């Protein structure tokens, strides 16, 4: 009995390993492409730092309790941009999962890129397996992962969202294939399963990368057309397939409405919605056809002598061409869908190259197409089609190496022994249908409805060798010239590492972008700046030289404020004023900003040349809470999405219940894992909020500096003011007038004898919110990181702050209740250092 059990256990493990071996092999063959994971710091990329700082900003919002944040308050030198109202957010939430598990922001970003590379290959395997068998799927998977543009997207461009979009494209094709197979079954509800998960996959693509949706249109259109005529056998089945396809698209639209509806309707409020589509800049990026293919085996990712940046790899094209040739020669060994896909895939590859060539100039003038920004984005489509063509190389293996088809495989229903027909795998080991056709998986399809012929299934050793050889050929071409180098924070010599991702370096990164804008010009730099900002985007972070003329002409406000709870998207204050005034946040106005004044909601409006979020406050004492709330498009979008999600779950649950309790196995297998992931994510996020909350209540201060600014509060816990920690002091200023002088702020930490031990002097907002840009009634959050001048001994210490004119060194006087100067600095706190 013991020997029998051991034998059974051995057979189970061997069967599991046999089934999982192609996926394990794929992952092993991708590992050399993950080199940045083992390097210190952030890989040098075009956009990587921007995505890292967006992760940082979103994390702060979530740790303050802002679920589904659309506004990133820290971007744009602390003025804030509505990034996630327009830029698909799913990739950032995936990245934060790694951060919740303990990784830093740089590590989380790079692990997300690595996960995208592996998962996209696995997704390609599951799709290509349905056409070409397990080993054809493995070939396609490694070709997809090693496509030069796929690697460049990760390790040269750092295009996080576009890189993760590679995962969804094979899944969409797989969903449509399953819908077509299910449409051939006599059961009316057979298409429900693949339609539901296919709609969710399309929604996933929409929520991952907006522009890849546009790239996917020709792929999906060609695939639907192919399946309409080659994937189903009669008119009724074609109708069911087309109906399922339409329903899948509609389901995707309503599931993702919470994102795309506000993005479309509110685009007019930001610069990105008004950028002119100029074709002149594109014409230089379109290349002559003879230069679209790489000129050497070792792929050159950057070709400065040519206009195009990303070419089709020579190895990539050669293996795809060979796969096309082998597939055409061995057509009789293929199913009708797989054989018909050959010219379609070749056509899609040529179309992707055509769209990068000068021959496509007229097509690019179609309104809206220029939003793709770069012609070489079409390499995404080429990576998909060439990978699938490479999968046909499995047919190079001779027929005699085929493994005998399983007993439940069937032949073509039309009676053609030499033409592939349909495979109807009826029962798995558990006795239930594995639902390969995308149906409900509880009963076999009728015998007369057969969906696919057996695919060639070669012996694992021989097939593995072929996959390894192809992977080595592709890696030998893709790896040598892929640049590996660490990145510094722009405009600094500070390495971009987990430890250097903070507010100060976010400001420096924005400064680097601002310098690029001033020196080179770019229609897409600071593209999410609201159009209500009148100050030019290349100047809003610099001193206003026109105001630097002496004393301010306006009468100062007679206002005092006391800050309450402060969070990225919600700021509370107690205010008192003898006259009505306009209270303004140091945040750009965008629809959604509102103020709750004594419990009454009042919409904010753009104030002053900077278009700050402002609200009119009546005279007297009031409780004012600024918050970034909702708008009608956002509420409608969320209502549509949540109602659809609830309806789908209820519909599917009722259907499962009606088919008997055995259907709960489907629920456990497909729904429970997603619920578990969501619950774990929520628990980790809640734990992060409790352990490191991003919201706080400052200590109140009331210091009037020469009737120009008021220091209203500060936040600097005494236990953080140590040399071994980031000694950050956050000051809350209120502009009582439009300052005409560009003052600097000083924060000093001194001992009982007045000796200076730590300090920071600089313009507010990490040097990028100069006082000459402040508007009367504006409250400014101003962080200073103290620089230590030695290790302070135990004793009593004071924290002091003030302002001075850098031209003269004269400090701004602190006025007493009678309006007379009483000091030139403010005592913020006293504390002991043990």
PDB file of N, CA and C in Angstrom, residues 661-709:
ATOM      1  N   UNK A 661     -24.831  22.852  -6.656  1.00  0.00           N
ATOM      2  CA  UNK A 661     -23.774  23.216  -5.714  1.00  0.00           C
ATOM      3  C   UNK A 661     -22.389  22.835  -6.223  1.00  0.00           C
ATOM      4  N   UNK A 662     -22.306  21.898  -7.168  1.00  0.00           N
ATOM      5  CA  UNK A 662     -20.999  21.547  -7.697  1.00  0.00           C
ATOM      6  C   UNK A 662     -20.360  22.733  -8.403  1.00  0.00           C
ATOM      7  N   UNK A 663     -21.193  23.694  -8.785  1.00  0.00           N
ATOM      8  CA  UNK A 663     -20.663  24.879  -9.454  1.00  0.00           C
ATOM      9  C   UNK A 663     -19.853  25.768  -8.511  1.00  0.00           C
ATOM     10  N   UNK A 664     -19.947  25.534  -7.238  1.00  0.00           N
ATOM     11  CA  UNK A 664     -19.152  26.320  -6.307  1.00  0.00           C
ATOM     12  C   UNK A 664     -17.663  26.095  -6.524  1.00  0.00           C
ATOM     13  N   UNK A 665     -17.320  24.970  -7.155  1.00  0.00           N
ATOM     14  CA  UNK A 665     -15.914  24.745  -7.485  1.00  0.00           C
ATOM     15  C   UNK A 665     -15.412  25.821  -8.443  1.00  0.00           C
ATOM     16  N   UNK A 666     -16.253  26.209  -9.387  1.00  0.00           N
ATOM     17  CA  UNK A 666     -15.881  27.302 -10.304  1.00  0.00           C
ATOM     18  C   UNK A 666     -15.647  28.580  -9.517  1.00  0.00           C
ATOM     19  N   UNK A 667     -16.525  28.838  -8.558  1.00  0.00           N
ATOM     20  CA  UNK A 667     -16.405  30.051  -7.741  1.00  0.00           C
ATOM     21  C   UNK A 667     -15.095  30.049  -6.976  1.00  0.00           C
ATOM     22  N   UNK A 668     -14.760  28.916  -6.381  1.00  0.00           N
ATOM     23  CA  UNK A 668     -13.524  28.825  -5.618  1.00  0.00           C
ATOM     24  C   UNK A 668     -12.304  28.977  -6.520  1.00  0.00           C
ATOM     25  N   UNK A 669     -12.366  28.403  -7.704  1.00  0.00           N
ATOM     26  CA  UNK A 669     -11.203  28.392  -8.583  1.00  0.00           C
ATOM     27  C   UNK A 669     -10.950  29.743  -9.232  1.00  0.00           C
ATOM     28  N   UNK A 670     -12.009  30.512  -9.554  1.00  0.00           N
ATOM     29  CA  UNK A 670     -11.827  31.712 -10.375  1.00  0.00           C
ATOM     30  C   UNK A 670     -12.095  33.014  -9.639  1.00  0.00           C
ATOM     31  N   UNK A 671     -13.014  33.017  -8.702  1.00  0.00           N
ATOM     32  CA  UNK A 671     -13.358  34.267  -8.032  1.00  0.00           C
ATOM     33  C   UNK A 671     -12.589  34.450  -6.731  1.00  0.00           C
ATOM     34  N   UNK A 672     -12.468  33.377  -5.972  1.00  0.00           N
ATOM     35  CA  UNK A 672     -11.823  33.483  -4.661  1.00  0.00           C
ATOM     36  C   UNK A 672     -10.399  34.020  -4.753  1.00  0.00           C
ATOM     37  N   UNK A 673      -9.564  33.582  -5.718  1.00  0.00           N
ATOM     38  CA  UNK A 673      -8.203  34.139  -5.772  1.00  0.00           C
ATOM     39  C   UNK A 673      -8.189  35.655  -5.934  1.00  0.00           C
ATOM     40  N   UNK A 674      -9.084  36.199  -6.752  1.00  0.00           N
ATOM     41  CA  UNK A 674      -9.123  37.647  -6.929  1.00  0.00           C
ATOM     42  C   UNK A 674      -9.578  38.346  -5.657  1.00  0.00           C
ATOM     43  N   UNK A 675     -10.556  37.769  -4.995  1.00  0.00           N
ATOM     44  CA  UNK A 675     -11.026  38.351  -3.741  1.00  0.00           C
ATOM     45  C   UNK A 675      -9.911  38.333  -2.704  1.00  0.00           C
ATOM     46  N   UNK A 676      -9.174  37.232  -2.646  1.00  0.00           N
ATOM     47  CA  UNK A 676      -8.073  37.124  -1.693  1.00  0.00           C
ATOM     48  C   UNK A 676      -7.017  38.183  -1.972  1.00  0.00           C
ATOM     49  N   UNK A 677      -6.671  38.387  -3.257  1.00  0.00           N
ATOM     50  CA  UNK A 677      -5.669  39.399  -3.612  1.00  0.00           C
ATOM     51  C   UNK A 677      -6.137  40.784  -3.200  1.00  0.00           C
ATOM     52  N   UNK A 678      -7.409  41.100  -3.462  1.00  0.00           N
ATOM     53  CA  UNK A 678      -7.946  42.417  -3.112  1.00  0.00           C
ATOM     54  C   UNK A 678      -7.935  42.614  -1.598  1.00  0.00           C
ATOM     55  N   UNK A 679      -8.335  41.574  -0.862  1.00  0.00           N
ATOM     56  CA  UNK A 679      -8.349  41.678   0.602  1.00  0.00           C
ATOM     57  C   UNK A 679      -6.937  41.881   1.143  1.00  0.00           C
ATOM     58  N   UNK A 680      -5.969  41.118   0.626  1.00  0.00           N
ATOM     59  CA  UNK A 680      -4.580  41.274   1.074  1.00  0.00           C
ATOM     60  C   UNK A 680      -4.084  42.677   0.781  1.00  0.00           C
ATOM     61  N   UNK A 681      -4.395  43.177  -0.408  1.00  0.00           N
ATOM     62  CA  UNK A 681      -3.970  44.529  -0.783  1.00  0.00           C
ATOM     63  C   UNK A 681      -4.569  45.550   0.178  1.00  0.00           C
ATOM     64  N   UNK A 682      -5.861  45.399   0.461  1.00  0.00           N
ATOM     65  CA  UNK A 682      -6.531  46.338   1.358  1.00  0.00           C
ATOM     66  C   UNK A 682      -5.940  46.283   2.762  1.00  0.00           C
ATOM     67  N   UNK A 683      -5.664  45.075   3.243  1.00  0.00           N
ATOM     68  CA  UNK A 683      -5.088  44.928   4.581  1.00  0.00           C
ATOM     69  C   UNK A 683      -3.698  45.553   4.648  1.00  0.00           C
ATOM     70  N   UNK A 684      -2.875  45.313   3.624  1.00  0.00           N
ATOM     71  CA  UNK A 684      -1.536  45.885   3.604  1.00  0.00           C
ATOM     72  C   UNK A 684      -1.584  47.409   3.529  1.00  0.00           C
ATOM     73  N   UNK A 685      -2.529  47.949   2.753  1.00  0.00           N
ATOM     74  CA  UNK A 685      -2.663  49.400   2.652  1.00  0.00           C
ATOM     75  C   UNK A 685      -3.113  49.993   3.978  1.00  0.00           C
ATOM     76  N   UNK A 686      -4.069  49.339   4.626  1.00  0.00           N
ATOM     77  CA  UNK A 686      -4.522  49.820   5.930  1.00  0.00           C
ATOM     78  C   UNK A 686      -3.395  49.762   6.956  1.00  0.00           C
ATOM     79  N   UNK A 687      -2.601  48.692   6.907  1.00  0.00           N
ATOM     80  CA  UNK A 687      -1.473  48.578   7.837  1.00  0.00           C
ATOM     81  C   UNK A 687      -0.451  49.683   7.590  1.00  0.00           C
ATOM     82  N   UNK A 688      -0.200  50.004   6.318  1.00  0.00           N
ATOM     83  CA  UNK A 688       0.737  51.085   5.997  1.00  0.00           C
ATOM     84  C   UNK A 688       0.214  52.420   6.490  1.00  0.00           C
ATOM     85  N   UNK A 689      -1.090  52.624   6.375  1.00  0.00           N
ATOM     86  CA  UNK A 689      -1.670  53.885   6.849  1.00  0.00           C
ATOM     87  C   UNK A 689      -1.546  54.000   8.369  1.00  0.00           C
ATOM     88  N   UNK A 690      -1.759  52.903   9.071  1.00  0.00           N
ATOM     89  CA  UNK A 690      -1.656  52.946  10.533  1.00  0.00           C
ATOM     90  C   UNK A 690      -0.206  53.106  10.986  1.00  0.00           C
ATOM     91  N   UNK A 691       0.720  52.452  10.274  1.00  0.00           N
ATOM     92  CA  UNK A 691       2.120  52.500  10.685  1.00  0.00           C
ATOM     93  C   UNK A 691       2.779  53.821  10.309  1.00  0.00           C
ATOM     94  N   UNK A 692       2.457  54.352   9.124  1.00  0.00           N
ATOM     95  CA  UNK A 692       3.091  55.587   8.655  1.00  0.00           C
ATOM     96  C   UNK A 692       2.037  56.500   8.027  1.00  0.00           C
ATOM     97  N   UNK A 693       1.162  57.056   8.812  1.00  0.00           N
ATOM     98  CA  UNK A 693       0.110  57.910   8.233  1.00  0.00           C
ATOM     99  C   UNK A 693       0.714  59.134   7.557  1.00  0.00           C
ATOM    100  N   UNK A 694       0.140  59.518   6.422  1.00  0.00           N
ATOM    101  CA  UNK A 694       0.624  60.692   5.692  1.00  0.00           C
ATOM    102  C   UNK A 694      -0.124  61.954   6.088  1.00  0.00           C
ATOM    103  N   UNK A 695      -1.127  61.852   6.946  1.00  0.00           N
ATOM    104  CA  UNK A 695      -1.843  63.028   7.414  1.00  0.00           C
ATOM    105  C   UNK A 695      -1.389  63.356   8.844  1.00  0.00           C
ATOM    106  N   UNK A 696      -1.524  64.600   9.227  1.00  0.00           N
ATOM    107  CA  UNK A 696      -1.034  65.053  10.526  1.00  0.00           C
ATOM    108  C   UNK A 696      -1.712  66.371  10.862  1.00  0.00           C
ATOM    109  N   UNK A 697      -1.571  66.797  12.105  1.00  0.00           N
ATOM    110  CA  UNK A 697      -2.068  68.098  12.559  1.00  0.00           C
ATOM    111  C   UNK A 697      -0.881  68.926  13.029  1.00  0.00           C
ATOM    112  N   UNK A 698      -0.580  70.046  12.362  1.00  0.00           N
ATOM    113  CA  UNK A 698       0.583  70.852  12.750  1.00  0.00           C
ATOM    114  C   UNK A 698       0.379  71.538  14.097  1.00  0.00           C
ATOM    115  N   UNK A 699       1.485  71.921  14.688  1.00  0.00           N
ATOM    116  CA  UNK A 699       1.441  72.773  15.878  1.00  0.00           C
ATOM    117  C   UNK A 699       1.160  74.203  15.438  1.00  0.00           C
ATOM    118  N   UNK A 700       0.291  74.889  16.158  1.00  0.00           N
ATOM    119  CA  UNK A 700      -0.117  76.238  15.768  1.00  0.00           C
ATOM    120  C   UNK A 700       0.956  77.257  16.118  1.00  0.00           C
ATOM    121  N   UNK A 701       1.141  78.209  15.211  1.00  0.00           N
ATOM    122  CA  UNK A 701       2.019  79.358  15.427  1.00  0.00           C
ATOM    123  C   UNK A 701       1.293  80.559  14.850  1.00  0.00           C
ATOM    124  N   UNK A 702       1.469  81.712  15.460  1.00  0.00           N
ATOM    125  CA  UNK A 702       0.875  82.926  14.900  1.00  0.00           C
ATOM    126  C   UNK A 702       1.929  84.026  14.946  1.00  0.00           C
ATOM    127  N   UNK A 703       2.644  84.185  13.829  1.00  0.00           N
ATOM    128  CA  UNK A 703       3.723  85.173  13.750  1.00  0.00           C
ATOM    129  C   UNK A 703       3.548  85.984  12.479  1.00  0.00           C
ATOM    130  N   UNK A 704       3.403  87.296  12.644  1.00  0.00           N
ATOM    131  CA  UNK A 704       3.220  88.204  11.518  1.00  0.00           C
ATOM    132  C   UNK A 704       4.577  88.792  11.138  1.00  0.00           C
ATOM    133  N   UNK A 705       5.037  88.469   9.921  1.00  0.00           N
ATOM    134  CA  UNK A 705       6.308  88.978   9.436  1.00  0.00           C
ATOM    135  C   UNK A 705       6.063  90.215   8.565  1.00  0.00           C
ATOM    136  N   UNK A 706       6.199  91.390   9.183  1.00  0.00           N
ATOM    137  CA  UNK A 706       6.159  92.684   8.487  1.00  0.00           C
ATOM    138  C   UNK A 706       4.900  92.860   7.653  1.00  0.00           C
ATOM    139  N   UNK A 707       3.775  92.304   8.126  1.00  0.00           N
ATOM    140  CA  UNK A 707       2.506  92.419   7.413  1.00  0.00           C
ATOM    141  C   UNK A 707       2.574  91.876   5.982  1.00  0.00           C
ATOM    142  N   UNK A 708       3.547  90.989   5.729  1.00  0.00           N
ATOM    143  CA  UNK A 708       3.651  90.389   4.399  1.00  0.00           C
ATOM    144  C   UNK A 708       3.267  88.911   4.413  1.00  0.00           C
ATOM    145  N   UNK A 709       3.732  88.194   5.415  1.00  0.00           N
ATOM    146  CA  UNK A 709       3.365  86.784   5.528  1.00  0.00           C
ATOM    147  C   UNK A 709       3.139  86.450   6.995  1.00  0.00           C
TER     148      UNK A 709
END
